[in-house]
Coordinates of C-alpha atoms in Angstrom, one line a residue:
M640 CA -33.3 0.4 -47.1
A641 CA -31.3 -2.6 -48.3
G642 CA -29.1 -0.3 -50.3
G643 CA -28.4 1.8 -47.1
N644 CA -27.6 -1.3 -45.1
M645 CA -25.2 -2.5 -47.8
K646 CA -23.5 1.0 -47.9
T647 CA -23.1 0.9 -44.1
L648 CA -21.7 -2.6 -44.3
C649 CA -19.2 -1.6 -47.0
D650 CA -18.1 1.4 -45.0
D651 CA -17.6 -0.7 -41.9
M652 CA -15.6 -3.2 -43.9
L653 CA -13.4 -0.5 -45.4
I654 CA -12.7 1.0 -42.0
N655 CA -11.9 -2.4 -40.6
I656 CA -9.4 -3.0 -43.4
L657 CA -7.8 0.4 -43.1
L658 CA -7.3 -0.1 -39.3
R659 CA -5.0 -3.0 -40.1
I660 CA -2.7 -0.9 -42.3
P661 CA 0.4 1.0 -40.9
A662 CA 0.4 4.8 -40.8
K663 CA 3.0 5.1 -43.5
S664 CA 0.8 3.3 -46.0
L665 CA -2.4 5.3 -45.0
I666 CA -0.6 8.5 -45.7
R667 CA 0.0 7.4 -49.3
F668 CA -3.6 6.2 -49.6
K669 CA -4.9 9.7 -48.9
C670 CA -3.8 10.6 -52.5
I671 CA -6.1 7.9 -54.1
S672 CA -9.5 9.6 -53.6
K673 CA -11.2 12.3 -51.7
I674 CA -13.3 9.7 -49.9
L675 CA -10.2 8.0 -48.5
Y676 CA -8.6 11.4 -47.8
D677 CA -11.6 12.5 -45.7
L678 CA -11.9 9.2 -43.9
I679 CA -8.2 8.9 -43.0
Q680 CA -8.0 12.5 -41.9
S681 CA -11.1 12.2 -39.7
S682 CA -10.6 12.4 -35.9
V683 CA -12.8 9.4 -35.4
F684 CA -10.6 7.2 -37.7
I685 CA -7.3 8.6 -36.3
N686 CA -8.4 7.7 -32.7
L687 CA -9.5 4.2 -33.8
H688 CA -6.2 3.6 -35.6
R689 CA -4.2 4.9 -32.7
N690 CA -5.9 2.6 -30.2
C691 CA -6.0 -0.4 -32.6
T692 CA -4.3 -3.5 -31.1
I693 CA -4.1 -5.3 -34.4
I694 CA -1.0 -3.4 -35.4
K695 CA 1.7 -4.3 -32.9
D696 CA 4.8 -3.3 -34.8
E697 CA 6.8 -0.8 -32.8
L698 CA 9.8 1.1 -33.9
L699 CA 12.8 2.5 -32.0
L700 CA 13.1 6.2 -32.6
L701 CA 16.8 7.1 -32.2
K702 CA 17.8 10.8 -31.7
R703 CA 21.5 11.7 -31.9
S704 CA 23.6 14.7 -32.6
I705 CA 26.1 14.9 -35.5
K706 CA 28.8 17.5 -35.7
V707 CA 28.6 19.4 -39.0
A708 CA 30.9 22.4 -38.1
P709 CA 33.2 23.4 -35.3
L710 CA 30.3 25.0 -33.3
E711 CA 27.3 23.5 -35.0
Y712 CA 25.4 20.2 -34.5
N713 CA 22.5 18.7 -36.4
N714 CA 19.9 16.6 -34.6
V715 CA 19.3 13.4 -36.6
L716 CA 16.2 11.1 -36.1
S717 CA 16.5 7.5 -37.2
F718 CA 13.8 4.9 -37.3
L719 CA 14.9 1.3 -36.5
S720 CA 13.2 -2.1 -36.3
G721 CA 14.3 -5.6 -35.3
H722 CA 12.7 -8.9 -34.4
D723 CA 15.1 -10.4 -31.9
D724 CA 17.0 -9.6 -28.8
N725 CA 20.2 -8.5 -30.5
I726 CA 20.2 -4.7 -30.4
N727 CA 23.0 -4.6 -33.0
D728 CA 20.7 -6.3 -35.5
L729 CA 18.3 -3.3 -35.7
K730 CA 17.8 -2.1 -39.2
S731 CA 16.8 1.3 -40.5
V732 CA 13.3 1.3 -41.9
Y733 CA 13.3 4.9 -43.2
P734 CA 15.9 7.4 -44.3
D735 CA 17.3 9.5 -41.5
L736 CA 15.4 12.7 -40.8
Y737 CA 16.9 16.1 -40.5
I738 CA 14.7 19.0 -39.3
P739 CA 16.0 22.5 -40.1
R740 CA 14.8 23.9 -36.9
L741 CA 16.7 21.3 -34.9
T742 CA 20.2 22.7 -35.7
S743 CA 21.9 24.0 -32.6
R744 CA 25.0 26.0 -31.6
H745 CA 24.5 25.3 -27.9
G746 CA 26.5 22.1 -27.9
H747 CA 26.2 18.4 -28.8
R748 CA 23.3 17.8 -26.5
C749 CA 21.2 20.1 -28.6
Y750 CA 17.6 19.1 -28.1
E751 CA 16.1 16.9 -25.3
T752 CA 13.5 14.4 -26.4
I753 CA 10.1 14.2 -24.6
G754 CA 7.4 11.6 -25.4
P755 CA 6.0 9.9 -27.2
C756 CA 2.4 10.8 -26.4
N757 CA -0.2 9.5 -28.9
G758 CA 2.5 9.4 -31.6
L759 CA 3.8 12.9 -30.9
I760 CA 7.2 13.8 -29.5
V761 CA 8.7 17.1 -28.4
L762 CA 12.3 18.2 -28.9
T763 CA 13.4 21.2 -26.8
D764 CA 16.5 23.0 -25.6
F765 CA 14.1 24.6 -23.0
D766 CA 13.9 27.8 -25.0
A767 CA 12.8 26.5 -28.4
I768 CA 10.1 23.9 -28.3
V769 CA 9.2 21.8 -31.4
L770 CA 6.2 19.5 -31.5
F771 CA 6.7 16.7 -34.1
N772 CA 4.9 13.7 -35.5
P773 CA 7.6 11.4 -37.0
A774 CA 5.1 9.3 -38.9
T775 CA 3.5 12.2 -40.9
R776 CA 6.7 14.3 -40.8
N777 CA 4.7 17.3 -39.7
Y778 CA 6.0 19.7 -37.0
R779 CA 5.6 23.1 -35.6
A780 CA 7.5 25.4 -33.3
L781 CA 5.7 26.8 -30.2
P782 CA 5.9 30.5 -29.6
L783 CA 8.2 31.7 -26.8
S784 CA 6.7 32.4 -23.4
P785 CA 5.6 36.1 -23.3
F786 CA 6.2 36.4 -19.6
K787 CA 9.3 38.6 -19.0
R788 CA 11.7 38.2 -16.1
K789 CA 12.6 41.2 -13.9
V790 CA 15.7 43.2 -14.8
R791 CA 18.9 41.6 -13.5
F792 CA 17.1 38.3 -12.9
H793 CA 17.9 35.1 -14.6
R794 CA 15.5 32.2 -15.6
S795 CA 16.8 28.7 -14.8
M796 CA 15.0 25.7 -16.5
R797 CA 16.0 23.4 -13.6
G798 CA 12.8 21.4 -13.8
G799 CA 12.6 21.2 -17.5
L800 CA 9.5 20.7 -19.6
G801 CA 6.6 18.3 -19.5
F802 CA 4.2 17.3 -22.3
G803 CA 1.0 15.2 -22.2
Y804 CA -2.6 14.8 -23.2
D805 CA -5.8 16.0 -21.4
W806 CA -8.3 13.4 -22.5
I807 CA -11.3 15.4 -21.2
A808 CA -10.5 18.6 -23.0
N809 CA -9.0 16.7 -25.9
D810 CA -6.0 18.9 -25.7
Y811 CA -2.2 18.6 -25.5
K812 CA -0.5 20.6 -22.8
F813 CA 3.1 21.7 -22.2
V814 CA 4.2 22.4 -18.6
K815 CA 7.3 24.5 -18.1
L816 CA 9.0 24.5 -14.6
S817 CA 11.6 27.1 -13.9
E818 CA 13.2 29.3 -11.2
I819 CA 13.9 33.0 -11.4
F820 CA 16.8 34.4 -9.4
R821 CA 19.3 37.2 -9.4
D822 CA 21.9 37.3 -12.2
P823 CA 24.6 36.4 -11.3
P824 CA 23.1 34.0 -8.7
Q825 CA 23.7 34.8 -5.0
W826 CA 23.7 31.4 -3.3
H827 CA 22.5 32.0 0.2
P828 CA 19.3 31.1 2.1
N829 CA 17.7 34.5 1.8
E830 CA 18.4 34.8 -1.9
D831 CA 15.6 36.5 -3.9
R832 CA 14.3 33.5 -5.8
E833 CA 10.9 32.3 -7.0
K834 CA 9.6 29.3 -8.8
T835 CA 7.3 29.5 -11.8
V836 CA 5.0 27.1 -13.6
E837 CA 3.7 28.0 -17.1
I838 CA 1.3 26.0 -19.2
Y839 CA 0.8 26.0 -22.9
D840 CA -2.6 24.7 -24.3
L841 CA -2.3 23.5 -27.8
N842 CA -6.0 24.1 -28.6
I843 CA -5.8 27.7 -27.4
G844 CA -2.3 28.4 -28.7
S845 CA -1.1 30.5 -25.8
W846 CA 1.0 30.4 -22.6
R847 CA -0.5 31.0 -19.1
V848 CA 1.0 31.2 -15.6
F849 CA -0.2 28.4 -13.4
D850 CA -1.3 29.5 -9.9
Y851 CA 0.0 27.3 -7.1
D852 CA 1.4 27.5 -3.5
C853 CA 5.1 28.0 -4.3
E854 CA 6.1 27.6 -0.6
K855 CA 4.9 24.0 -0.6
F856 CA 6.4 23.2 -4.0
P857 CA 9.3 20.7 -3.9
S858 CA 12.7 21.4 -5.4
V859 CA 12.7 19.9 -8.9
H860 CA 15.9 18.6 -10.6
W861 CA 16.4 17.6 -14.2
L862 CA 17.8 14.1 -14.6
P863 CA 18.6 12.4 -17.9
C864 CA 16.1 9.7 -18.8
F865 CA 13.8 10.4 -15.8
E866 CA 10.9 12.5 -17.1
I867 CA 8.0 10.5 -18.4
F868 CA 4.2 10.8 -19.3
Y869 CA 2.3 8.0 -17.7
R870 CA -1.4 7.5 -16.7
G871 CA -2.4 11.0 -17.7
A872 CA 0.4 12.7 -15.6
Y873 CA 3.9 13.9 -16.3
H874 CA 6.6 12.9 -13.8
W875 CA 9.9 14.7 -12.7
S876 CA 12.5 14.0 -10.1
A877 CA 12.2 16.2 -7.0
Y878 CA 13.0 16.6 -3.3
A879 CA 10.6 17.3 -0.5
E880 CA 12.7 16.3 2.6
T881 CA 13.1 12.9 0.8
P882 CA 13.4 12.1 -2.9
I883 CA 10.0 12.0 -4.6
I884 CA 8.5 11.6 -8.0
L885 CA 6.6 14.8 -8.7
C886 CA 3.5 14.3 -10.8
F887 CA 1.3 16.8 -12.7
D888 CA -2.1 15.5 -13.8
M889 CA -2.9 17.0 -17.3
T890 CA -6.6 16.9 -16.8
S891 CA -7.1 18.1 -13.2
E892 CA -4.0 20.3 -13.4
T893 CA -2.9 19.3 -9.9
F894 CA 0.5 18.4 -8.6
G895 CA 1.1 15.3 -6.5
G896 CA 4.1 13.2 -5.3
I897 CA 5.1 9.6 -5.0
K898 CA 7.8 8.7 -2.4
M899 CA 10.7 6.8 -3.8
P900 CA 11.7 3.5 -2.1
H901 CA 13.1 3.6 1.4
T902 CA 16.7 3.0 0.1
C903 CA 16.6 6.4 -1.7
H904 CA 17.8 9.4 0.2
P905 CA 19.3 12.8 -0.7
Y906 CA 22.9 11.7 0.2
D907 CA 23.1 8.3 -1.3
A908 CA 25.1 9.6 -4.3
K909 CA 22.7 7.7 -6.6
I910 CA 21.2 8.8 -9.9
Y911 CA 17.7 7.8 -10.8
S912 CA 16.0 6.9 -14.1
L913 CA 12.3 6.3 -14.6
V914 CA 11.0 3.8 -17.2
I915 CA 8.0 1.5 -17.8
L916 CA 8.3 -2.2 -17.2
N917 CA 5.3 -4.4 -18.0
E918 CA 3.1 -1.3 -17.8
S919 CA 4.3 -0.4 -14.3
L920 CA 6.3 2.6 -13.3
T921 CA 9.9 1.5 -12.7
L922 CA 12.7 3.2 -10.9
I923 CA 16.4 2.5 -11.7
C924 CA 18.9 3.5 -9.1
Y925 CA 22.6 3.5 -10.0
A926 CA 25.9 5.0 -8.8
G927 CA 27.1 8.4 -10.0
K928 CA 30.4 9.1 -11.6
Q929 CA 33.4 7.9 -9.7
T930 CA 36.8 6.4 -10.4
V931 CA 36.3 2.8 -9.4
P932 CA 32.7 1.5 -8.6
D933 CA 32.5 -0.3 -5.3
P934 CA 31.2 -3.8 -6.1
I935 CA 29.0 -3.9 -2.9
R936 CA 28.0 -0.3 -2.3
D937 CA 27.4 0.7 -5.9
L938 CA 25.0 -2.1 -7.0
T939 CA 22.2 -1.1 -9.4
D940 CA 18.7 -1.6 -8.0
I941 CA 15.5 -1.7 -10.1
W942 CA 12.3 -1.1 -8.3
V943 CA 8.7 -1.6 -9.7
L944 CA 5.7 0.3 -8.4
K945 CA 3.0 -2.4 -8.5
E946 CA 0.1 -0.1 -7.6
Y947 CA 0.4 3.4 -9.0
G948 CA 0.7 6.1 -6.4
V949 CA 1.0 3.6 -3.5
Y950 CA 4.4 3.9 -1.7
E951 CA 4.0 0.5 0.0
S952 CA 3.7 -1.3 -3.3
W953 CA 7.4 -0.7 -4.3
I954 CA 9.1 -4.0 -5.0
K955 CA 12.8 -4.5 -5.8
K956 CA 12.7 -6.5 -9.1
Y957 CA 16.4 -6.7 -9.9
T958 CA 19.8 -6.0 -8.3
I959 CA 22.7 -6.1 -10.8
K960 CA 26.4 -5.4 -10.7
P961 CA 27.7 -1.8 -10.6
L962 CA 27.5 0.0 -14.0
Y963 CA 30.0 2.7 -14.7
I964 CA 27.6 4.8 -16.8
E965 CA 26.3 8.3 -17.2
A966 CA 22.7 7.4 -17.8
T967 CA 20.2 4.7 -18.5
I968 CA 18.4 5.3 -21.7
L969 CA 15.7 2.7 -22.2
L970 CA 14.3 -0.6 -21.0
L971 CA 13.7 -2.6 -24.2
K972 CA 11.6 -5.8 -24.4
D973 CA 11.3 -5.8 -20.6
H974 CA 14.8 -7.1 -20.0
L975 CA 17.4 -5.2 -22.2
L976 CA 18.6 -2.1 -20.4
L977 CA 20.3 0.4 -22.7
L978 CA 23.0 2.5 -21.0
Q979 CA 25.3 5.3 -22.0
S980 CA 28.9 5.5 -20.7
F981 CA 30.7 8.7 -19.8
S982 CA 32.7 8.4 -23.0
G983 CA 29.5 8.3 -25.1
Q984 CA 29.5 4.6 -25.8
V985 CA 26.1 2.9 -25.8
M986 CA 25.8 -0.5 -24.1
S987 CA 23.0 -3.1 -23.4
N988 CA 22.7 -5.0 -20.2
D989 CA 20.5 -8.2 -20.2
L990 CA 18.7 -8.2 -16.9
N991 CA 18.2 -12.0 -17.1
S992 CA 21.8 -12.9 -17.8
D993 CA 23.6 -9.7 -16.5
K994 CA 25.5 -9.8 -19.8
L995 CA 26.9 -6.4 -20.9
E996 CA 27.5 -5.7 -24.6
E997 CA 28.4 -2.7 -26.7
V998 CA 25.8 -1.2 -29.1
H999 CA 27.2 0.0 -32.4
F1000 CA 25.6 3.5 -32.8
F1001 CA 27.5 6.5 -33.9
S1002 CA 26.7 9.8 -32.1
S1003 CA 28.4 12.8 -30.5
A1004 CA 29.0 12.0 -26.8
H1005 CA 26.1 12.3 -24.4
S1006 CA 23.6 13.1 -27.2
F1007 CA 22.0 9.7 -27.6
T1008 CA 18.3 9.2 -26.9
M1009 CA 16.1 6.3 -27.9
I1010 CA 12.4 5.8 -27.4
I1011 CA 9.9 3.1 -28.2
Y1012 CA 7.6 4.5 -30.9
K1013 CA 4.3 3.4 -32.5
E1014 CA 3.4 5.3 -35.6
C1015 CA 0.2 7.3 -35.4
L1016 CA -1.7 9.7 -37.5
T1017 CA -2.2 12.3 -34.7
P1018 CA -2.3 15.7 -36.4
V1019 CA 0.0 18.6 -35.5
P1020 CA -2.2 21.7 -35.6
K1021 CA -0.9 24.1 -38.2
M1022 CA 0.7 27.5 -37.7
E1023 CA 2.5 29.7 -40.2
D1024 CA 5.7 27.9 -39.6
T1025 CA 4.4 24.4 -39.9
V1026 CA 6.3 22.4 -42.5
E1027 CA 4.9 19.2 -44.0
H1028 CA 6.8 16.3 -45.4
N1029 CA 4.5 13.5 -46.6
S1030 CA 7.0 11.3 -48.3
M1031 CA 8.5 8.6 -46.1

C-alpha cells in the first residue's frame, strides 16, 4: 500500500512539474520515453496544460503575405515575443513557418485568419479551410462542402466562416455562412436569392446543412477584424433594421443578436471592429475611407460591453482622434491599438497617451493579421493529408 501511495505521489509530482513547462519543450520530451509520450499525449494532461495559469507567456502570431512570383503569394506565419510596450522591440522566437497548402494565386490577402480557440487557428480563403496548431506544427485541410449550387447560380461567402469549441460534445465546429443567387447577380428586390448555413463537425468529419428560419435571418457582412469566438459563441457583423452583433452558440447551435451602441446606425459611414478588452467584448467604431478625416465627425469610439448580451451595459471607454486607416488589427496589452493604413503600413496607437507610431513589419499591403496566441498541445485529428512537423 505504501508503495502504491508513493507511486501516486510521484505521478502527481511529475504532472505538476510538466504543467509548468512550455508546449515547445513538452513536444521534445515525448521522445525521451514511452511513459512521457503517453502522458503528454493524453487528453487529460492536454486539458490540464491548456487551462494551467502558471504559464503566462503569450506570443504574438503574425500572419502576412509575401510575393514570390507575379501572381503568387506565400502566407508566412511568424512567432513574436516582447516584454515591454514597444511594439517594435518584438523579437522572433521561432523560424518563420511556411505551409505548402497556404500558397495562393487569388491575391495578396490569400488566407483569412480565424482564432485562436484552444491553441488552434484556421486559415481560409472561404473555399479551402486549413485547421492548424502552430505549437505542434500539425495541420489538416477540411474537405470541400458536398452541397452543390443550382445551375446558373453563384455562391457568395458574404458572411464568412466561424470556428469554435462545443464543450459539451467536446467537438470543434466550423460554421459557414453564404448566399446563393443568380450568376450574374440581378440586383433587384425580387431576386431569386437564398441564405445557407453549413456546419462541419470535426469529430464526425462531415458537412451538414443547418436548418433555420431564413426569413428572420439578418444580413451578414464580412468586416476585417470583426469576427471572434468568445464565451462559447462565434460573432459576426450583421444588420437587422439596426447594426447588430450576430452570435452562434456552438453548443446549443442557436443564433442570437446583440444590439450595437445607440450611436451605430446603417448610414453612419463607420466601420466596426470587435476585440476583447479586459475579458469584455469591445467594439471599435472608426471612419471609413475618405480624403480628409473630419476632426469632429470622424472621431474613433471604443465601447465596452460590461455584461455580455445586455444592450444597456454598453459603456464608451475611449474617444480618440480620427484615424485614417483601413482596419484595426488588435488591442494589445489593453491599451495598444494596432492599425493598418490604406497603404499597408502598420501603426500602433496608445489609448492612454493617444500617441501614434509606425510599426516596422514587412508585408504585402492589406495582408497583415496579428493575434495573441498561447501555445497549447491541442491535437489536430489526422486525415490522409495531415502533415506533421515536430521540430520547432
